JSON list of C-alpha atoms in Angstrom, two decimals:
[
{"chain": "Z", "resi": 7, "resn": "MET", "atom": "CA", "xyz": [3.05, -7.42, 5.35]},
{"chain": "Z", "resi": 8, "resn": "ALA", "atom": "CA", "xyz": [5.80, -5.17, 6.60]},
{"chain": "Z", "resi": 9, "resn": "ILE", "atom": "CA", "xyz": [5.50, -1.17, 7.05]},
{"chain": "Z", "resi": 10, "resn": "TYR", "atom": "CA", "xyz": [9.16, -0.52, 6.16]},
{"chain": "Z", "resi": 11, "resn": "ARG", "atom": "CA", "xyz": [11.63, -3.26, 4.42]},
{"chain": "Z", "resi": 12, "resn": "THR", "atom": "CA", "xyz": [15.20, -2.93, 6.09]},
{"chain": "Z", "resi": 13, "resn": "VAL", "atom": "CA", "xyz": [18.48, -2.38, 4.14]},
{"chain": "Z", "resi": 14, "resn": "SER", "atom": "CA", "xyz": [21.60, -3.87, 5.13]},
{"chain": "Z", "resi": 15, "resn": "MET", "atom": "CA", "xyz": [24.64, -1.58, 4.87]},
{"chain": "Z", "resi": 16, "resn": "SER", "atom": "CA", "xyz": [26.32, -4.29, 3.45]},
{"chain": "Z", "resi": 17, "resn": "PHE", "atom": "CA", "xyz": [24.28, -3.58, 0.34]},
{"chain": "Z", "resi": 18, "resn": "TRP", "atom": "CA", "xyz": [26.46, -0.61, -0.32]},
{"chain": "Z", "resi": 19, "resn": "THR", "atom": "CA", "xyz": [30.10, -2.13, 0.17]},
{"chain": "Z", "resi": 20, "resn": "ASP", "atom": "CA", "xyz": [28.52, -5.59, -1.54]},
{"chain": "Z", "resi": 21, "resn": "ASN", "atom": "CA", "xyz": [31.12, -6.18, -4.53]},
{"chain": "Z", "resi": 22, "resn": "LYS", "atom": "CA", "xyz": [28.82, -6.99, -7.07]},
{"chain": "Z", "resi": 23, "resn": "VAL", "atom": "CA", "xyz": [26.99, -3.37, -6.36]},
{"chain": "Z", "resi": 24, "resn": "THR", "atom": "CA", "xyz": [30.02, -1.12, -6.00]},
{"chain": "Z", "resi": 25, "resn": "ASP", "atom": "CA", "xyz": [31.87, -2.97, -9.34]},
{"chain": "Z", "resi": 26, "resn": "ASP", "atom": "CA", "xyz": [28.80, -3.82, -11.86]},
{"chain": "Z", "resi": 27, "resn": "PHE", "atom": "CA", "xyz": [25.78, -1.52, -10.57]},
{"chain": "Z", "resi": 28, "resn": "THR", "atom": "CA", "xyz": [25.38, 1.57, -11.82]},
{"chain": "Z", "resi": 29, "resn": "PRO", "atom": "CA", "xyz": [23.64, 4.73, -10.08]},
{"chain": "Z", "resi": 30, "resn": "GLU", "atom": "CA", "xyz": [20.75, 3.98, -11.92]},
{"chain": "Z", "resi": 31, "resn": "ASP", "atom": "CA", "xyz": [20.98, -0.18, -11.25]},
{"chain": "Z", "resi": 32, "resn": "ARG", "atom": "CA", "xyz": [21.57, 0.45, -7.61]},
{"chain": "Z", "resi": 33, "resn": "TYR", "atom": "CA", "xyz": [18.26, 2.64, -7.05]},
{"chain": "Z", "resi": 34, "resn": "PHE", "atom": "CA", "xyz": [16.04, 0.22, -8.99]},
{"chain": "Z", "resi": 35, "resn": "TYR", "atom": "CA", "xyz": [17.12, -2.70, -7.21]},
{"chain": "Z", "resi": 36, "resn": "LEU", "atom": "CA", "xyz": [16.68, -0.54, -3.81]},
{"chain": "Z", "resi": 37, "resn": "TYR", "atom": "CA", "xyz": [13.18, 0.03, -5.23]},
{"chain": "Z", "resi": 38, "resn": "LEU", "atom": "CA", "xyz": [12.70, -4.06, -6.22]},
{"chain": "Z", "resi": 39, "resn": "PHE", "atom": "CA", "xyz": [13.42, -4.60, -2.34]},
{"chain": "Z", "resi": 40, "resn": "THR", "atom": "CA", "xyz": [11.16, -2.24, -0.57]},
{"chain": "Z", "resi": 41, "resn": "ASN", "atom": "CA", "xyz": [8.81, -1.17, -2.54]},
{"chain": "Z", "resi": 42, "resn": "PRO", "atom": "CA", "xyz": [5.25, -2.04, -1.34]},
{"chain": "Z", "resi": 43, "resn": "HIS", "atom": "CA", "xyz": [4.67, -5.08, -3.17]},
{"chain": "Z", "resi": 44, "resn": "THR", "atom": "CA", "xyz": [7.25, -7.06, -1.67]},
{"chain": "Z", "resi": 45, "resn": "ASN", "atom": "CA", "xyz": [6.35, -9.53, 0.32]},
{"chain": "Z", "resi": 46, "resn": "LEU", "atom": "CA", "xyz": [8.59, -12.52, 2.73]},
{"chain": "Z", "resi": 47, "resn": "CYS", "atom": "CA", "xyz": [9.29, -14.70, -0.11]},
{"chain": "Z", "resi": 48, "resn": "GLY", "atom": "CA", "xyz": [10.66, -12.13, -1.84]},
{"chain": "Z", "resi": 49, "resn": "CYS", "atom": "CA", "xyz": [8.31, -13.17, -5.15]},
{"chain": "Z", "resi": 50, "resn": "TYR", "atom": "CA", "xyz": [5.86, -10.67, -5.59]},
{"chain": "Z", "resi": 51, "resn": "GLU", "atom": "CA", "xyz": [3.54, -9.74, -8.34]},
{"chain": "Z", "resi": 52, "resn": "ILE", "atom": "CA", "xyz": [3.99, -6.68, -10.03]},
{"chain": "Z", "resi": 53, "resn": "SER", "atom": "CA", "xyz": [3.44, -5.45, -13.41]},
{"chain": "Z", "resi": 54, "resn": "ILE", "atom": "CA", "xyz": [5.82, -3.30, -15.90]},
{"chain": "Z", "resi": 55, "resn": "LYS", "atom": "CA", "xyz": [2.82, -0.51, -15.61]},
{"chain": "Z", "resi": 56, "resn": "GLN", "atom": "CA", "xyz": [3.19, -0.16, -12.28]},
{"chain": "Z", "resi": 57, "resn": "ILE", "atom": "CA", "xyz": [7.44, -0.45, -11.52]},
{"chain": "Z", "resi": 58, "resn": "SER", "atom": "CA", "xyz": [6.79, 2.52, -14.22]},
{"chain": "Z", "resi": 59, "resn": "ASN", "atom": "CA", "xyz": [4.84, 4.61, -12.15]},
{"chain": "Z", "resi": 60, "resn": "GLU", "atom": "CA", "xyz": [6.32, 4.23, -8.96]},
{"chain": "Z", "resi": 61, "resn": "THR", "atom": "CA", "xyz": [9.63, 4.65, -9.92]},
{"chain": "Z", "resi": 62, "resn": "GLY", "atom": "CA", "xyz": [8.95, 8.07, -12.65]},
{"chain": "Z", "resi": 63, "resn": "TYR", "atom": "CA", "xyz": [11.16, 5.67, -15.55]},
{"chain": "Z", "resi": 64, "resn": "SER", "atom": "CA", "xyz": [9.16, 5.03, -18.97]},
{"chain": "Z", "resi": 65, "resn": "LYS", "atom": "CA", "xyz": [7.92, 1.27, -19.50]},
{"chain": "Z", "resi": 66, "resn": "ASP", "atom": "CA", "xyz": [10.89, 0.88, -22.10]},
{"chain": "Z", "resi": 67, "resn": "SER", "atom": "CA", "xyz": [13.11, 2.19, -19.39]},
{"chain": "Z", "resi": 68, "resn": "VAL", "atom": "CA", "xyz": [11.63, -0.32, -16.94]},
{"chain": "Z", "resi": 69, "resn": "GLU", "atom": "CA", "xyz": [11.75, -3.50, -19.26]},
{"chain": "Z", "resi": 70, "resn": "ASN", "atom": "CA", "xyz": [15.76, -2.51, -20.03]},
{"chain": "Z", "resi": 71, "resn": "LEU", "atom": "CA", "xyz": [16.38, -2.53, -16.52]},
{"chain": "Z", "resi": 72, "resn": "ILE", "atom": "CA", "xyz": [14.30, -5.98, -15.81]},
{"chain": "Z", "resi": 73, "resn": "ASN", "atom": "CA", "xyz": [16.58, -7.30, -18.75]},
{"chain": "Z", "resi": 74, "resn": "ARG", "atom": "CA", "xyz": [19.99, -6.01, -17.52]},
{"chain": "Z", "resi": 75, "resn": "PHE", "atom": "CA", "xyz": [18.99, -7.10, -13.93]},
{"chain": "Z", "resi": 76, "resn": "GLU", "atom": "CA", "xyz": [17.85, -10.78, -15.22]},
{"chain": "Z", "resi": 77, "resn": "ASN", "atom": "CA", "xyz": [20.60, -11.50, -17.95]},
{"chain": "Z", "resi": 78, "resn": "VAL", "atom": "CA", "xyz": [23.96, -9.23, -16.91]},
{"chain": "Z", "resi": 79, "resn": "HIS", "atom": "CA", "xyz": [23.13, -8.84, -13.13]},
{"chain": "Z", "resi": 80, "resn": "LYS", "atom": "CA", "xyz": [21.34, -12.16, -12.76]},
{"chain": "Z", "resi": 81, "resn": "VAL", "atom": "CA", "xyz": [19.74, -11.18, -9.56]},
{"chain": "Z", "resi": 82, "resn": "LEU", "atom": "CA", "xyz": [15.93, -11.74, -10.74]},
{"chain": "Z", "resi": 83, "resn": "LYS", "atom": "CA", "xyz": [13.49, -13.16, -12.84]},
{"chain": "Z", "resi": 84, "resn": "PHE", "atom": "CA", "xyz": [10.49, -11.74, -14.62]},
{"chain": "Z", "resi": 85, "resn": "SER", "atom": "CA", "xyz": [7.24, -13.46, -15.59]},
{"chain": "Z", "resi": 86, "resn": "LYS", "atom": "CA", "xyz": [5.11, -11.57, -18.05]},
{"chain": "Z", "resi": 87, "resn": "GLU", "atom": "CA", "xyz": [2.89, -14.11, -18.65]},
{"chain": "Z", "resi": 88, "resn": "HIS", "atom": "CA", "xyz": [2.29, -14.07, -14.95]},
{"chain": "Z", "resi": 89, "resn": "LYS", "atom": "CA", "xyz": [3.47, -10.24, -13.36]},
{"chain": "Z", "resi": 90, "resn": "GLU", "atom": "CA", "xyz": [5.63, -11.97, -10.77]},
{"chain": "Z", "resi": 91, "resn": "VAL", "atom": "CA", "xyz": [9.11, -11.01, -9.97]},
{"chain": "Z", "resi": 92, "resn": "LEU", "atom": "CA", "xyz": [11.30, -12.96, -8.08]},
{"chain": "Z", "resi": 93, "resn": "LEU", "atom": "CA", "xyz": [14.63, -11.57, -6.28]},
{"chain": "Z", "resi": 94, "resn": "ILE", "atom": "CA", "xyz": [17.14, -14.32, -6.50]},
{"chain": "Z", "resi": 95, "resn": "ASN", "atom": "CA", "xyz": [18.76, -13.13, -2.64]},
{"chain": "Z", "resi": 96, "resn": "TRP", "atom": "CA", "xyz": [16.38, -12.42, -1.26]},
{"chain": "Z", "resi": 97, "resn": "ASN", "atom": "CA", "xyz": [16.55, -15.17, 1.08]},
{"chain": "Z", "resi": 98, "resn": "LYS", "atom": "CA", "xyz": [19.69, -14.92, 2.25]},
{"chain": "Z", "resi": 99, "resn": "TYR", "atom": "CA", "xyz": [19.11, -11.12, 3.25]},
{"chain": "Z", "resi": 100, "resn": "ASN", "atom": "CA", "xyz": [15.31, -12.13, 4.56]},
{"chain": "Z", "resi": 101, "resn": "TRP", "atom": "CA", "xyz": [14.68, -15.05, 5.58]},
{"chain": "Z", "resi": 102, "resn": "THR", "atom": "CA", "xyz": [14.69, -15.92, 9.58]},
{"chain": "Z", "resi": 103, "resn": "SER", "atom": "CA", "xyz": [14.90, -19.20, 11.60]},
{"chain": "Z", "resi": 104, "resn": "SER", "atom": "CA", "xyz": [11.87, -18.36, 13.74]},
{"chain": "Z", "resi": 105, "resn": "ASP", "atom": "CA", "xyz": [8.62, -20.76, 13.41]},
{"chain": "Z", "resi": 106, "resn": "LYS", "atom": "CA", "xyz": [6.28, -18.04, 13.39]},
{"chain": "Z", "resi": 107, "resn": "PHE", "atom": "CA", "xyz": [8.12, -16.71, 9.99]},
{"chain": "Z", "resi": 108, "resn": "LYS", "atom": "CA", "xyz": [8.28, -20.02, 8.74]},
{"chain": "Z", "resi": 109, "resn": "LYS", "atom": "CA", "xyz": [4.55, -21.19, 7.93]},
{"chain": "Z", "resi": 110, "resn": "PRO", "atom": "CA", "xyz": [3.51, -17.87, 6.47]},
{"chain": "Z", "resi": 111, "resn": "LEU", "atom": "CA", "xyz": [6.72, -17.46, 4.19]},
{"chain": "Z", "resi": 112, "resn": "SER", "atom": "CA", "xyz": [5.60, -21.60, 3.16]},
{"chain": "Z", "resi": 113, "resn": "LYS", "atom": "CA", "xyz": [1.51, -20.06, 2.24]},
{"chain": "Z", "resi": 114, "resn": "GLU", "atom": "CA", "xyz": [3.19, -17.40, 0.43]},
{"chain": "Z", "resi": 115, "resn": "ILE", "atom": "CA", "xyz": [4.96, -19.55, -1.95]},
{"chain": "Z", "resi": 116, "resn": "SER", "atom": "CA", "xyz": [2.22, -21.97, -2.42]},
{"chain": "Z", "resi": 117, "resn": "ASN", "atom": "CA", "xyz": [0.60, -18.45, -3.90]},
{"chain": "Z", "resi": 118, "resn": "ILE", "atom": "CA", "xyz": [3.19, -18.45, -6.35]},
{"chain": "Z", "resi": 119, "resn": "LYS", "atom": "CA", "xyz": [1.89, -18.47, -9.89]},
{"chain": "Z", "resi": 120, "resn": "CYS", "atom": "CA", "xyz": [4.56, -18.99, -11.56]},
{"chain": "Z", "resi": 121, "resn": "PRO", "atom": "CA", "xyz": [5.61, -22.40, -11.59]},
{"chain": "Z", "resi": 122, "resn": "GLU", "atom": "CA", "xyz": [9.08, -21.84, -12.25]},
{"chain": "Z", "resi": 123, "resn": "PHE", "atom": "CA", "xyz": [9.38, -19.56, -9.59]},
{"chain": "Z", "resi": 124, "resn": "LYS", "atom": "CA", "xyz": [7.12, -21.66, -6.82]},
{"chain": "Z", "resi": 125, "resn": "GLU", "atom": "CA", "xyz": [9.78, -24.68, -7.84]},
{"chain": "Z", "resi": 126, "resn": "PHE", "atom": "CA", "xyz": [12.70, -22.66, -6.89]},
{"chain": "Z", "resi": 127, "resn": "LEU", "atom": "CA", "xyz": [11.36, -21.19, -3.68]},
{"chain": "Z", "resi": 128, "resn": "GLU", "atom": "CA", "xyz": [10.41, -24.54, -2.70]},
{"chain": "Z", "resi": 129, "resn": "GLN", "atom": "CA", "xyz": [13.57, -25.88, -3.37]},
{"chain": "Z", "resi": 130, "resn": "VAL", "atom": "CA", "xyz": [15.13, -22.77, -1.18]},
{"chain": "Z", "resi": 131, "resn": "TYR", "atom": "CA", "xyz": [12.85, -23.66, 1.60]},
{"chain": "Z", "resi": 132, "resn": "VAL", "atom": "CA", "xyz": [13.57, -26.82, 1.72]},
{"chain": "Z", "resi": 133, "resn": "GLU", "atom": "CA", "xyz": [17.68, -26.52, 1.62]},
{"chain": "Z", "resi": 134, "resn": "ARG", "atom": "CA", "xyz": [17.40, -23.72, 4.08]},
{"chain": "Z", "resi": 135, "resn": "TYR", "atom": "CA", "xyz": [15.20, -25.53, 6.94]},
{"chain": "Z", "resi": 136, "resn": "GLY", "atom": "CA", "xyz": [14.95, -29.18, 5.50]},
{"chain": "Z", "resi": 137, "resn": "ILE", "atom": "CA", "xyz": [12.02, -29.59, 5.65]},
{"chain": "Z", "resi": 138, "resn": "ASP", "atom": "CA", "xyz": [9.63, -30.62, 2.87]},
{"chain": "Z", "resi": 139, "resn": "THR", "atom": "CA", "xyz": [7.22, -28.05, 2.04]},
{"chain": "Z", "resi": 140, "resn": "SER", "atom": "CA", "xyz": [4.04, -29.76, 0.83]},
{"chain": "Z", "resi": 141, "resn": "CYS", "atom": "CA", "xyz": [4.04, -31.06, 4.66]},
{"chain": "Z", "resi": 142, "resn": "ILE", "atom": "CA", "xyz": [3.14, -27.85, 5.99]},
{"chain": "Z", "resi": 143, "resn": "ASP", "atom": "CA", "xyz": [-0.51, -27.10, 6.66]},
{"chain": "Z", "resi": 144, "resn": "THR", "atom": "CA", "xyz": [-1.24, -23.91, 5.60]},
{"chain": "Z", "resi": 145, "resn": "SER", "atom": "CA", "xyz": [-4.85, -24.44, 6.18]},
{"chain": "Z", "resi": 146, "resn": "VAL", "atom": "CA", "xyz": [-6.31, -21.53, 8.90]},
{"chain": "Z", "resi": 147, "resn": "THR", "atom": "CA", "xyz": [-8.50, -22.92, 11.68]},
{"chain": "Z", "resi": 148, "resn": "ASP", "atom": "CA", "xyz": [-9.00, -19.88, 13.84]},
{"chain": "Z", "resi": 149, "resn": "THR", "atom": "CA", "xyz": [-11.68, -17.85, 12.80]},
{"chain": "Z", "resi": 150, "resn": "ASP", "atom": "CA", "xyz": [-11.41, -15.00, 14.98]},
{"chain": "Z", "resi": 151, "resn": "THR", "atom": "CA", "xyz": [-11.12, -11.72, 12.70]},
{"chain": "Z", "resi": 152, "resn": "VAL", "atom": "CA", "xyz": [-8.81, -8.86, 14.37]},
{"chain": "Z", "resi": 153, "resn": "TYR", "atom": "CA", "xyz": [-9.90, -5.18, 12.93]},
{"chain": "Z", "resi": 154, "resn": "ILE", "atom": "CA", "xyz": [-6.70, -2.97, 13.64]},
{"chain": "Z", "resi": 155, "resn": "ASN", "atom": "CA", "xyz": [-7.46, 0.95, 13.33]},
{"chain": "Z", "resi": 156, "resn": "ASN", "atom": "CA", "xyz": [-5.49, 4.11, 14.87]},
{"chain": "Z", "resi": 157, "resn": "ASN", "atom": "CA", "xyz": [-4.82, 1.61, 17.69]},
{"chain": "Z", "resi": 158, "resn": "ILE", "atom": "CA", "xyz": [-8.41, 0.29, 18.48]},
{"chain": "Z", "resi": 159, "resn": "ASN", "atom": "CA", "xyz": [-8.51, -3.61, 18.45]},
{"chain": "Z", "resi": 160, "resn": "ASN", "atom": "CA", "xyz": [-11.89, -4.85, 17.90]},
{"chain": "Z", "resi": 161, "resn": "ILE", "atom": "CA", "xyz": [-12.26, -9.12, 18.02]},
{"chain": "Z", "resi": 162, "resn": "ASN", "atom": "CA", "xyz": [-15.09, -10.33, 16.24]},
{"chain": "Z", "resi": 163, "resn": "ASN", "atom": "CA", "xyz": [-15.82, -13.54, 18.17]},
{"chain": "Z", "resi": 164, "resn": "THR", "atom": "CA", "xyz": [-19.17, -14.57, 19.39]},
{"chain": "Z", "resi": 165, "resn": "ASN", "atom": "CA", "xyz": [-16.69, -15.91, 22.59]},
{"chain": "Z", "resi": 166, "resn": "ALA", "atom": "CA", "xyz": [-14.60, -12.90, 23.03]},
{"chain": "Z", "resi": 167, "resn": "LYS", "atom": "CA", "xyz": [-16.87, -12.02, 26.13]},
{"chain": "Z", "resi": 168, "resn": "LYS", "atom": "CA", "xyz": [-16.91, -15.44, 27.78]},
{"chain": "Z", "resi": 169, "resn": "ASN", "atom": "CA", "xyz": [-12.95, -15.70, 26.82]},
{"chain": "Z", "resi": 170, "resn": "LYS", "atom": "CA", "xyz": [-11.61, -12.55, 27.57]},
{"chain": "Z", "resi": 171, "resn": "ASN", "atom": "CA", "xyz": [-10.60, -13.27, 31.17]},
{"chain": "Z", "resi": 172, "resn": "LYS", "atom": "CA", "xyz": [-9.73, -16.61, 31.26]},
{"chain": "Z", "resi": 173, "resn": "PHE", "atom": "CA", "xyz": [-6.08, -15.87, 31.72]},
{"chain": "Z", "resi": 174, "resn": "ASN", "atom": "CA", "xyz": [-6.35, -13.64, 34.32]},
{"chain": "Z", "resi": 175, "resn": "ASN", "atom": "CA", "xyz": [-7.71, -16.35, 37.16]},
{"chain": "Z", "resi": 176, "resn": "ILE", "atom": "CA", "xyz": [-4.66, -18.48, 36.52]},
{"chain": "Z", "resi": 177, "resn": "PRO", "atom": "CA", "xyz": [-3.09, -18.74, 40.05]},
{"chain": "Z", "resi": 178, "resn": "GLN", "atom": "CA", "xyz": [0.45, -17.53, 39.94]},
{"chain": "Z", "resi": 179, "resn": "ARG", "atom": "CA", "xyz": [3.10, -19.72, 41.32]},
{"chain": "Z", "resi": 180, "resn": "GLN", "atom": "CA", "xyz": [6.56, -19.18, 42.53]},
{"chain": "Z", "resi": 181, "resn": "TYR", "atom": "CA", "xyz": [9.40, -21.74, 41.58]},
{"chain": "Z", "resi": 182, "resn": "ASP", "atom": "CA", "xyz": [12.21, -22.19, 43.85]},
{"chain": "Z", "resi": 183, "resn": "PHE", "atom": "CA", "xyz": [14.63, -23.48, 41.40]},
{"chain": "Z", "resi": 184, "resn": "ASP", "atom": "CA", "xyz": [17.29, -24.19, 43.89]},
{"chain": "Z", "resi": 185, "resn": "GLU", "atom": "CA", "xyz": [14.67, -27.32, 45.29]},
{"chain": "Z", "resi": 186, "resn": "MET", "atom": "CA", "xyz": [13.75, -28.13, 41.67]},
{"chain": "Z", "resi": 187, "resn": "GLU", "atom": "CA", "xyz": [17.58, -28.60, 40.77]},
{"chain": "Z", "resi": 188, "resn": "LYS", "atom": "CA", "xyz": [18.24, -30.60, 44.05]},
{"chain": "Z", "resi": 189, "resn": "ARG", "atom": "CA", "xyz": [15.12, -32.43, 43.50]},
{"chain": "Z", "resi": 190, "resn": "LEU", "atom": "CA", "xyz": [16.00, -33.44, 40.26]},
{"chain": "Z", "resi": 191, "resn": "ILE", "atom": "CA", "xyz": [19.46, -34.80, 41.10]},
{"chain": "Z", "resi": 192, "resn": "ASN", "atom": "CA", "xyz": [18.49, -36.55, 43.89]},
{"chain": "Z", "resi": 193, "resn": "ASN", "atom": "CA", "xyz": [15.82, -38.59, 41.54]},
{"chain": "Z", "resi": 194, "resn": "ASN", "atom": "CA", "xyz": [18.49, -39.18, 39.28]},
{"chain": "Z", "resi": 195, "resn": "LYS", "atom": "CA", "xyz": [20.47, -41.02, 42.12]}
]
């Protein structure tokens, strides 16, 4: 999970935000986008009580805000049964096309408890990336554990000492790209 969330400056000039949102709505929406429970997919587990404690609003106020955001603004869905919130437009501003991003995103989508939310995000994923999420292998095959504490990395791996310097012994090569290009041209003739 990220330590911080970036909020686009266009948030403040978005027509929906400027025309339809009250100052209270803006604060609540910013909270939903930046709270410590957010994740890559924009669907995360959170209770009304947690939102109330973190925003300072009463439980009734939080329920009213969720109802307004769900039924009036239509920017989120909330599952009381699963205690999950789904931010409808999260993907537009927070998903990237990076291959390093797609696999953990797919894994997070697979962990969503609410079937409706999971199906929605799987469909968005397929539309955005053009692949079926069920074909992505999200199993973990690497058994190394990395502990990070105060900028100290400790690698817990029985082969760590053996593999520590394996890349340091690879001979460095210098490439003459002009020469390589000439050879490629001559081979294609």
